[in-house]
Coordinates of C-alpha atoms in Angstrom, one line a residue:
X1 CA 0.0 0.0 0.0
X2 CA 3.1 2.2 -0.1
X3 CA 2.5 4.8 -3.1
X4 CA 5.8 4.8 -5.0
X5 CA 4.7 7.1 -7.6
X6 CA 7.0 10.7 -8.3
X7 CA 5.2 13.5 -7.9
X8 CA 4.9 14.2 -11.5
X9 CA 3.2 10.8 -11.5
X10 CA 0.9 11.5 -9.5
X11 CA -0.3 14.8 -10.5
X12 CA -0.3 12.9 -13.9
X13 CA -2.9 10.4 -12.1
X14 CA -5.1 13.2 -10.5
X15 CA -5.2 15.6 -13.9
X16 CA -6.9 12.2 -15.4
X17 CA -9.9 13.1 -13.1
X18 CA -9.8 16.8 -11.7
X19 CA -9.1 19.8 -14.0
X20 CA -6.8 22.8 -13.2
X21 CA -6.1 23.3 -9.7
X22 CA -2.2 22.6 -10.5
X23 CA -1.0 24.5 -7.6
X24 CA -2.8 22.1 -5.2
X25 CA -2.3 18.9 -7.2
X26 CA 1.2 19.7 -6.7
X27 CA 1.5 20.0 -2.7
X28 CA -0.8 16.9 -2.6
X29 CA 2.1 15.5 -4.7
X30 CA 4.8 16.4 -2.8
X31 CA 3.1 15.8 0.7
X32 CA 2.5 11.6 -0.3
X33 CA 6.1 11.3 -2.2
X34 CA 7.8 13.1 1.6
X35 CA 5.7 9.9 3.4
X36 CA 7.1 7.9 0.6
X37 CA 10.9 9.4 1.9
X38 CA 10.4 9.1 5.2
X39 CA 9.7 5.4 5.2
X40 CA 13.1 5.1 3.9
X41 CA 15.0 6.6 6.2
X42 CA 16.4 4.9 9.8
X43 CA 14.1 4.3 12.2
X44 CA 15.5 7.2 14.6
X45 CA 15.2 10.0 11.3
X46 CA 11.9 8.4 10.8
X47 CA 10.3 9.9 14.3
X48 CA 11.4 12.9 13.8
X49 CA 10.2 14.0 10.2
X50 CA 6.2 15.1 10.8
X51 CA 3.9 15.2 7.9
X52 CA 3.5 18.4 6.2
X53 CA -0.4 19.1 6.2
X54 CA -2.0 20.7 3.9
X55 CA -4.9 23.9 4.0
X56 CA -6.6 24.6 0.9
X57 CA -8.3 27.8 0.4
X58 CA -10.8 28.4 -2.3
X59 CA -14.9 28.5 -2.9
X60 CA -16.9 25.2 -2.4
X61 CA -17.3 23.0 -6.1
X62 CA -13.5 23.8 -7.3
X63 CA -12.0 20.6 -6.3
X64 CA -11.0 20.5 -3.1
X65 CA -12.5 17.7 -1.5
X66 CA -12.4 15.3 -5.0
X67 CA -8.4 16.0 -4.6
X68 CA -7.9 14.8 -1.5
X69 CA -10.6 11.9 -2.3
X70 CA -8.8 11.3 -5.7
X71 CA -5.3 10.7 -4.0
X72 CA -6.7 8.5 -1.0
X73 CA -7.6 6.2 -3.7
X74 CA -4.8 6.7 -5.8
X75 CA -2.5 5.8 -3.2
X76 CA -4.6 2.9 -1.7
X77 CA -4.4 4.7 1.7
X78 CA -6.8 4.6 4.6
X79 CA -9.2 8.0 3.9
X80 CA -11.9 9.9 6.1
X81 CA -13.4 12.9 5.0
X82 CA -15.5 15.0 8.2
X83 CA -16.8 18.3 8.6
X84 CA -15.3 20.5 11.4
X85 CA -18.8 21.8 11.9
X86 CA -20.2 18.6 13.1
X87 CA -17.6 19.3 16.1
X88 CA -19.5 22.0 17.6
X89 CA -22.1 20.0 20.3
X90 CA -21.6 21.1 23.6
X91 CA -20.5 17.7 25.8
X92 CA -19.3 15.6 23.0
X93 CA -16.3 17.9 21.9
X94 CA -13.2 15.0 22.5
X95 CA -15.7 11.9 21.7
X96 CA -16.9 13.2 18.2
X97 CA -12.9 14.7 17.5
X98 CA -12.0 11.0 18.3
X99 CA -13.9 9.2 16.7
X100 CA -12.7 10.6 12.8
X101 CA -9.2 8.4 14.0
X102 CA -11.7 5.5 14.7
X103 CA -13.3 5.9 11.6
X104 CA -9.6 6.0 9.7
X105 CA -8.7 2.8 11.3
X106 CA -12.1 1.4 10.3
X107 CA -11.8 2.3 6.6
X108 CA -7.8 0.8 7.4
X109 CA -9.1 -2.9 8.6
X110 CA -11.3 -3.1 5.6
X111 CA -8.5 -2.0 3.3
X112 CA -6.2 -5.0 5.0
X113 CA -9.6 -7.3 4.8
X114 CA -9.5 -7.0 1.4
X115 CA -5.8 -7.2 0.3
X116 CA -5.3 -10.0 2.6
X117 CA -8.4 -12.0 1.6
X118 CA -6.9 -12.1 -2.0
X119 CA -4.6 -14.6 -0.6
X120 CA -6.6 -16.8 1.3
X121 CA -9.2 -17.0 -1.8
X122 CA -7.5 -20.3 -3.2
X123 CA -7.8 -22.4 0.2
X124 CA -11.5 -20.6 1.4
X125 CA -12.6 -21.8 -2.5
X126 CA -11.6 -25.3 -1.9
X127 CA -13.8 -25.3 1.7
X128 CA -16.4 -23.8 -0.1
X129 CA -16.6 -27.0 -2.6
X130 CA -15.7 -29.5 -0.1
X131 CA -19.0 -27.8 1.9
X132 CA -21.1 -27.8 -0.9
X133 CA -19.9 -31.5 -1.9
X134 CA -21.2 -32.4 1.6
X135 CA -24.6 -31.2 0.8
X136 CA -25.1 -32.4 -2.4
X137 CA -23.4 -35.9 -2.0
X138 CA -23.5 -36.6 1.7
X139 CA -22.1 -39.6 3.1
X140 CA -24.6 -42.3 2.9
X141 CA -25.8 -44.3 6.4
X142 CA -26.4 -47.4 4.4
X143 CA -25.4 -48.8 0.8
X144 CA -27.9 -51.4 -0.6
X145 CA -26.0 -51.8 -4.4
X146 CA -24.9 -54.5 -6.3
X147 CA -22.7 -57.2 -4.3
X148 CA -18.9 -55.2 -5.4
X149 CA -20.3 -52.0 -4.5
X150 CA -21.8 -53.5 -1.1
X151 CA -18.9 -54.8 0.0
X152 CA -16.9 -51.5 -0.7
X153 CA -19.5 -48.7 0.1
X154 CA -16.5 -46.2 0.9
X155 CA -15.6 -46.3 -3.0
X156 CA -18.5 -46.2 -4.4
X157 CA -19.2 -43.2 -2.5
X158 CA -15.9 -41.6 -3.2
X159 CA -16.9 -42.1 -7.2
X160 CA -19.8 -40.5 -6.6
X161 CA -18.6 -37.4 -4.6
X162 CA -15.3 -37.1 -7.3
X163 CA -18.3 -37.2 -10.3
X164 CA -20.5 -34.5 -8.6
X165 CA -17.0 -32.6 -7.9
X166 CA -16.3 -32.3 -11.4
X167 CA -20.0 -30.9 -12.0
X168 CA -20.1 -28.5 -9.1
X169 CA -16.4 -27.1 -10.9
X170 CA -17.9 -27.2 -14.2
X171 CA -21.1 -25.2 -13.1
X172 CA -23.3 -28.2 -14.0
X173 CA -25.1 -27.6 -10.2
X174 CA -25.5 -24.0 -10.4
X175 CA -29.5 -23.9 -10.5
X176 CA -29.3 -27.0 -7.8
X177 CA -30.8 -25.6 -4.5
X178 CA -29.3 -26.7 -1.1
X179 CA -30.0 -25.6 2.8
X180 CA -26.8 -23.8 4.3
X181 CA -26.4 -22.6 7.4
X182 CA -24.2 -19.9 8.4
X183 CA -22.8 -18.6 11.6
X184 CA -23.2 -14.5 12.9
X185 CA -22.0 -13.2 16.0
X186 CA -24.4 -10.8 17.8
X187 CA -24.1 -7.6 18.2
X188 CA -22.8 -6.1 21.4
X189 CA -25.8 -4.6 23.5
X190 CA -25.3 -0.3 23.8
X191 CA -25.3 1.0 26.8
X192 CA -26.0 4.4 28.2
X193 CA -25.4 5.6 24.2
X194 CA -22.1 4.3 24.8
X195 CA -20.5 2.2 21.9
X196 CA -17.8 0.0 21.7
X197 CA -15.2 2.2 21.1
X198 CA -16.3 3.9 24.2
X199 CA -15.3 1.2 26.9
X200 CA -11.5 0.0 27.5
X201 CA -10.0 -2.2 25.4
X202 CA -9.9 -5.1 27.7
X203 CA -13.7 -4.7 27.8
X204 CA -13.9 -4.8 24.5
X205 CA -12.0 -8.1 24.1
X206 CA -14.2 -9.7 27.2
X207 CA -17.3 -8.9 24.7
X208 CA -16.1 -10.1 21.7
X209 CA -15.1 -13.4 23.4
X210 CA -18.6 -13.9 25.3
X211 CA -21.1 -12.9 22.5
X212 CA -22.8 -15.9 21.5
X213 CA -22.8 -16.6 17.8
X214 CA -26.1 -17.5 16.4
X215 CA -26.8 -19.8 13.4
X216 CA -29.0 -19.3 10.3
X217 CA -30.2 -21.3 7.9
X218 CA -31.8 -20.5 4.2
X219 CA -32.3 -22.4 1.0
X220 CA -30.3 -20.7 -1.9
X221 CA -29.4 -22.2 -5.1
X222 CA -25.6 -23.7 -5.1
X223 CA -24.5 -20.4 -7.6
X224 CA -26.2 -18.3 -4.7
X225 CA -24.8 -20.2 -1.4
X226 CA -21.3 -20.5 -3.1
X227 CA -20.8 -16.8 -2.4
X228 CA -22.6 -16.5 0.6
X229 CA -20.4 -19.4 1.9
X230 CA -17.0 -18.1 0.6
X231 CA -17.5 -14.7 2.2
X232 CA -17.5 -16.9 5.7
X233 CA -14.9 -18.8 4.8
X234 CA -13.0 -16.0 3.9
X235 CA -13.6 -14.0 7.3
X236 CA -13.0 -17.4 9.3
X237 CA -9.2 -17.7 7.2
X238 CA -8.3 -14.1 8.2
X239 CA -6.0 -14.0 11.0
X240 CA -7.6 -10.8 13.1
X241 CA -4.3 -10.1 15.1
X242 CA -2.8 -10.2 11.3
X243 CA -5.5 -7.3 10.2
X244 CA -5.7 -5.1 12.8
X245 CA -1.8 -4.7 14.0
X246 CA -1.7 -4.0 9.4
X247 CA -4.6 -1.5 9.8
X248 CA -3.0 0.4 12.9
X249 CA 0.1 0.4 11.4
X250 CA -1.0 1.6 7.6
X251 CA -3.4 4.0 9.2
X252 CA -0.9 5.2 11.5
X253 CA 1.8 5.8 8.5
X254 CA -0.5 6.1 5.7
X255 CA -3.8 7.5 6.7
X256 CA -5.3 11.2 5.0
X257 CA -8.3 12.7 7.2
X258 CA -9.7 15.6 5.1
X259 CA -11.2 18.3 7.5
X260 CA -13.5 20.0 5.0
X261 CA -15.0 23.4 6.2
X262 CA -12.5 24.2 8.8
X263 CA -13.2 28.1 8.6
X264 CA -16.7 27.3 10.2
X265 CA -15.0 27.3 13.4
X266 CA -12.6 29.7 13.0
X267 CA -13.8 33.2 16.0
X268 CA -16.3 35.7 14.2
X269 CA -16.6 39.4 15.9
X270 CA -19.8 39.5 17.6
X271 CA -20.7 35.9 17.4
X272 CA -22.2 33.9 20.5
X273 CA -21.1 31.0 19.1
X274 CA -16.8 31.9 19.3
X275 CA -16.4 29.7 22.7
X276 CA -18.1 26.9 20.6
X277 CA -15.7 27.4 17.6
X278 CA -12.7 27.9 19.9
X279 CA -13.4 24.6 21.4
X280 CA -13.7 22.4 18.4
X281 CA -10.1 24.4 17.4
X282 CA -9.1 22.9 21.0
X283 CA -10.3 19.6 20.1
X284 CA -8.9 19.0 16.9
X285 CA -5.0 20.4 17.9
X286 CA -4.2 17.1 19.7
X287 CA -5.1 15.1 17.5
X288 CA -3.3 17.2 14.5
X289 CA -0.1 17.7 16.8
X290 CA 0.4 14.0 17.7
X291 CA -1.8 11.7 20.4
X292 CA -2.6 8.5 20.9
X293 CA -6.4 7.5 20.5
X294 CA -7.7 4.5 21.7
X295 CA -9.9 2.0 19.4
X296 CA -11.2 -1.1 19.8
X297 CA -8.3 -2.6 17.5
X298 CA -6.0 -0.8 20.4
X299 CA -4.3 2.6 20.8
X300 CA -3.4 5.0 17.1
X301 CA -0.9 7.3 17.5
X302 CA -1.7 10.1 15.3
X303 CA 1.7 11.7 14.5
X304 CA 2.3 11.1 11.2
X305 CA -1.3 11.0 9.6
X306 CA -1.7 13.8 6.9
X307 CA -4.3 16.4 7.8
X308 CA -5.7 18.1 4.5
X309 CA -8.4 21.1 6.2
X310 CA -9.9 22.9 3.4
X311 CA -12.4 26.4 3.4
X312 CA -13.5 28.8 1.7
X313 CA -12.6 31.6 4.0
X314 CA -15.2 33.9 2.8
X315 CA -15.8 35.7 5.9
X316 CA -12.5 35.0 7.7
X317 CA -8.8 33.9 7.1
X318 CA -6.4 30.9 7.8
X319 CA -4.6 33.8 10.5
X320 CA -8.4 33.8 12.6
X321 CA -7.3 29.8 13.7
X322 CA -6.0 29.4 16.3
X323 CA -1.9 30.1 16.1
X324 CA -1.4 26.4 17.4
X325 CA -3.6 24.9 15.0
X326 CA -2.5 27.2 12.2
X327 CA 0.9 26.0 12.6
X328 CA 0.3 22.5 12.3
X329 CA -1.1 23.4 8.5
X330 CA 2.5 24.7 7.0
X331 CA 1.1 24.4 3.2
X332 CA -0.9 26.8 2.1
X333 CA -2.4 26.5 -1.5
X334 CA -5.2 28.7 -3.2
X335 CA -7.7 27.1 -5.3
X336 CA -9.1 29.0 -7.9
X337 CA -12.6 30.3 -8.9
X338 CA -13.6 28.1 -12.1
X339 CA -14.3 30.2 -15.5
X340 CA -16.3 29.0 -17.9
X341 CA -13.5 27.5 -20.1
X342 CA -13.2 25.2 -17.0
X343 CA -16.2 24.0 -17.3
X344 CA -16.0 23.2 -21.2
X345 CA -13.2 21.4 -20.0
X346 CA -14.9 19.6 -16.4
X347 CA -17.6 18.4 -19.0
X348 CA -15.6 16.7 -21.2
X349 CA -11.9 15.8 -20.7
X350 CA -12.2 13.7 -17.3
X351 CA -12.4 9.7 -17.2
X352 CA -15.6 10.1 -14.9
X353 CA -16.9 13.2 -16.8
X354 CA -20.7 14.5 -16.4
X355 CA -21.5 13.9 -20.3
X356 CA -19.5 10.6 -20.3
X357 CA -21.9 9.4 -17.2
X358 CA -25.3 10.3 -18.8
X359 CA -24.1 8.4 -22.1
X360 CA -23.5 5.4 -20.3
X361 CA -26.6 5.6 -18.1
X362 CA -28.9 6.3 -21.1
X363 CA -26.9 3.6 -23.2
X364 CA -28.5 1.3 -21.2
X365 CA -32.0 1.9 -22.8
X366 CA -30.2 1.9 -25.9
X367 CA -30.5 5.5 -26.7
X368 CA -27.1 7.2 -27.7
X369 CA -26.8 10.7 -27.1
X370 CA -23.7 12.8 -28.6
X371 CA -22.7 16.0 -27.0
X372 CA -21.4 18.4 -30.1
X373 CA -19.0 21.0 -28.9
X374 CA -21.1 24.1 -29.3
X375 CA -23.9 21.9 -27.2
X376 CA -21.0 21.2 -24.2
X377 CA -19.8 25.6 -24.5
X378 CA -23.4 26.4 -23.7
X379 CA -23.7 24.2 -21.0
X380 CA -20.8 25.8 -19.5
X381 CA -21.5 28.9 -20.2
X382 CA -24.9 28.1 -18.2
X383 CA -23.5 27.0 -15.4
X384 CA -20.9 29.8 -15.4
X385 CA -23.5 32.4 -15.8
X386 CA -25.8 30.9 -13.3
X387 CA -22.8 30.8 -10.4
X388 CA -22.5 34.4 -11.0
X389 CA -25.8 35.6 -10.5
X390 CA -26.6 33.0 -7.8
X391 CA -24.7 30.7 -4.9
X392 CA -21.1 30.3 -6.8
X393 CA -21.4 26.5 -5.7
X394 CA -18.4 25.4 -8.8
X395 CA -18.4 22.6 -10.8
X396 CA -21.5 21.2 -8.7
X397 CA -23.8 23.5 -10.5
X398 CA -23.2 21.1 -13.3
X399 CA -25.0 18.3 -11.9
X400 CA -27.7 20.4 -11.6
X401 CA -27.3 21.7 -15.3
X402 CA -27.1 18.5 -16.5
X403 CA -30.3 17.1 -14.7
X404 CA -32.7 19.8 -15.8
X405 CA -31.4 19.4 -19.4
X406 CA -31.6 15.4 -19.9
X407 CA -34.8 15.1 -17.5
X408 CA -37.8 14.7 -20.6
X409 CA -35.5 12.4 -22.1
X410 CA -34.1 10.6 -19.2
X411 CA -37.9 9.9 -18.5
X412 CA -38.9 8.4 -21.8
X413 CA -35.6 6.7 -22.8
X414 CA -37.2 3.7 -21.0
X415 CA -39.9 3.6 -23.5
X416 CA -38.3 4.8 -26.6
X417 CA -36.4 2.3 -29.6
X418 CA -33.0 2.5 -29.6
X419 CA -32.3 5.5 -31.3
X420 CA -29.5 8.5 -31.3
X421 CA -30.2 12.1 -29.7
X422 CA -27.6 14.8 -30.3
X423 CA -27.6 17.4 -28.2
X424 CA -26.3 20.7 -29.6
X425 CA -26.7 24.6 -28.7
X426 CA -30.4 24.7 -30.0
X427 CA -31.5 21.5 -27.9
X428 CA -29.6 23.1 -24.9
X429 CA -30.9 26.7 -25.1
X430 CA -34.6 25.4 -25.5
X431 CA -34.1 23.9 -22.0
X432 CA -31.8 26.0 -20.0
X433 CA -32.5 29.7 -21.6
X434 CA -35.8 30.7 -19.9
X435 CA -35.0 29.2 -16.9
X436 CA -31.1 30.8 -16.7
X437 CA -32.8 34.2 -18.1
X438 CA -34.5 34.3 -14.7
X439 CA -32.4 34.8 -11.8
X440 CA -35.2 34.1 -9.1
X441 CA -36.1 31.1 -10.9
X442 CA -33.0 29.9 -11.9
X443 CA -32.5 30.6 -8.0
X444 CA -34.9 28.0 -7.3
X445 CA -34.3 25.1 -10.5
X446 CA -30.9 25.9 -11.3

């Protein structure tokens, strides 16, 4: 899960999916190749180099959060995105802050889960069929055959269960339905609103000793209860110690928590709410400087987990944080406002574009609809000319765009013959131009 890639590389990998923003895709480079670096050095130079987090300034819908989201993947690392207004509840300040480590190493176990269950496929297959073998060919009480086969009951049976092997393999007993039965462990009773993560660790591995596991049994077809039954063999293969001392140590080394709209709690002049915003600033400081947060998987040290906060600022700036807390965010990168030539671009150049996602949902009706470039100009001019006069919400207004333009035809498609639909300026401004022309409507749809 270590991300080798240069920094070139890996702005390389993010321009694939987000457009512009170079300034940003940059320190986001350079941040994951330094955790690259530091892994390489001596254990005793190791401790001492601290992740460089990042705080990225610029409107909402210009990319912030789909960068950070973009590289998590990218880099196969444990990711958690929050909001530090959800940190403003009087009483549950340290809990809530807490608990976006818990949820790292959460996301962390079922990244291991899944690498490691790769290699335990081949043997959990092979107690799958030997499972489904005992259902489908059990071993017979009593053998009344011909005289050879009664005097040798353990052959014949081993014929039979080696013949209905080679079927089962084949897929011959797919549509065959057998009765399976499959084990759960209950949940953990609540207490007082108290959750798991809230008791000691000790308590926690008393609990997960002593809850009963309760059986259940369904009829599926052997296609059906061959999944079902190598999802449980997989789990029961998977050596938990294994997984979560991997996911403490990945999230530990690894893990990007993105703080998204951390200028919600930065102090306002005249605002009640300042001791509240203060406190969450309070909150989240130990766990950016470095701490150790216990989990039910055991105790996460925070220290080298990149933070990545992101706001607006509108109304404030970085300098009304908290000098601790500002401090612990030494990269500073602007995002900017997108123009309409961004859009063009949003709409058409990324892997996971708007117009590429419509065609493929609509393709599945068999209608084809073609985007011609004076069709994808307007649209951006649209949404450009919308953000203006209204919320500047970014590239989300597109979704919005988009919606209100396909809507007839995303209605009908189901009930149309495959056809083609091309969508140029004309079909564009007969949706979007009475609607756009007025701002308190376009207020409203748009």
């Amino acid at each position: 899960m270590d991300c080798d890639l240069s920094p070139r590389q890996i702005v390389e990998r993010l321009d694939q999916f987000i457009v512009g923003q170079d300034q940003a895709k940059r320190a986001v480079a350079i941040a994951v190749r330094n955790r690259w670096r530091r892994r390489q050095l001596s254990s005793e130079m190791r401790q001492e180099v601290s992740p460089k987090n990042i705080l990225m300034i610029g409107p909402t819908g210009v990319g912030k959060t789909e960068i950070a989201r973009r590289l998590a993947k990218l880099t196969e690392a444990p990711f958690v995105k929050v909001e530090a207004t959800k940190y403003t509840e009087v009483g549950y300040y340290g809990r809530d802050v807490e608990s976006i480590v818990r949820d790292l190493v959460e996301n962390a176990i079922q990244l291991v889960k899944h690498r490691e269950r790769e290699t335990v496929i081949p043997a959990a297959k092979k107690r799958v069929n030997d499972r489904l073998l005992d259902l489908l060919a059990p071993p017979p009480i009593s053998i009344t055959s011909s005289a050879a086969d009664a005097n040798n009951p353990e052959e014949q049976y081993q014929r039979t269960r080696e013949k209905m092997k080679a079927m089962l393999v084949s897929g011959e007993l797919d549509h065959r339905t057998v009765e399976i039965t499959t084990q759960h462990k209950a949940n953990p009773v609540v207490m007082g609103g108290m959750g798991m993560e809230g008791m000691d660790m000790d308590l926690q591995g008393m609990f997960d000793k002593i809850m009963p596991t309760t059986s259940k049994s369904r009829e599926l077809t052997v296609k059906q209860a061959r999944e079902v039954l190598l999802e449980e063999e997989c789990e029961n293969l998977l050596d938990d110690d294994k997984v979560n001392n991997l996911a403490i140590e990945i999230a530990e080394n690894l893990g990007i928590v993105f703080i998204d709209e951390i200028d919600k709690v930065t102090a306002t002049e005249g605002k009640s709410a300042d001791v509240s915003r203060a406190g969450v600033q309070r909150d989240l400081l130990p766990i950016v400087e470095g701490t150790s947060v216990k989990t039910r998987y055991g105790y996460v040290k925070t220290d080298h987990i990149l933070f990545v906060a992101a706001g607006a600022f509108h109304n404030s700036q970085p300098s009304d944080l908290m000098p601790e807390l500002q401090g612990r965010f030494p990269i500073r990168v602007e995002l900017e406002s997108l123009t309409a030539d961004d859009f063009e671009r949003i709409l058409v150049e990324p892997d996971n574009s708007l117009t590429k996602q419509y065609q493929a949902l609509l393709e599945t009706e068999g209608v084809t609809i073609r985007f011609k470039a004076d069709a994808v100009k307007a649209l951006a001019n649209y949404a450009f000319s919308v953000n203006q006069n209204t919320q500047n919400i970014g590239a989300r207004r597109l979704h919005t765009i988009l919606e209100r333009l396909l809507e007839e035809l995303s209605f009908e498609s189901a009930e149309m013959t495959a056809c083609t639909v091309e969508i140029n300026e004309g079909f564009v401004s007969s949706r979007l131009e009475e609607v756009a022309a007025d701002e308190d409507l376009s207020r409203y749809i748009l």
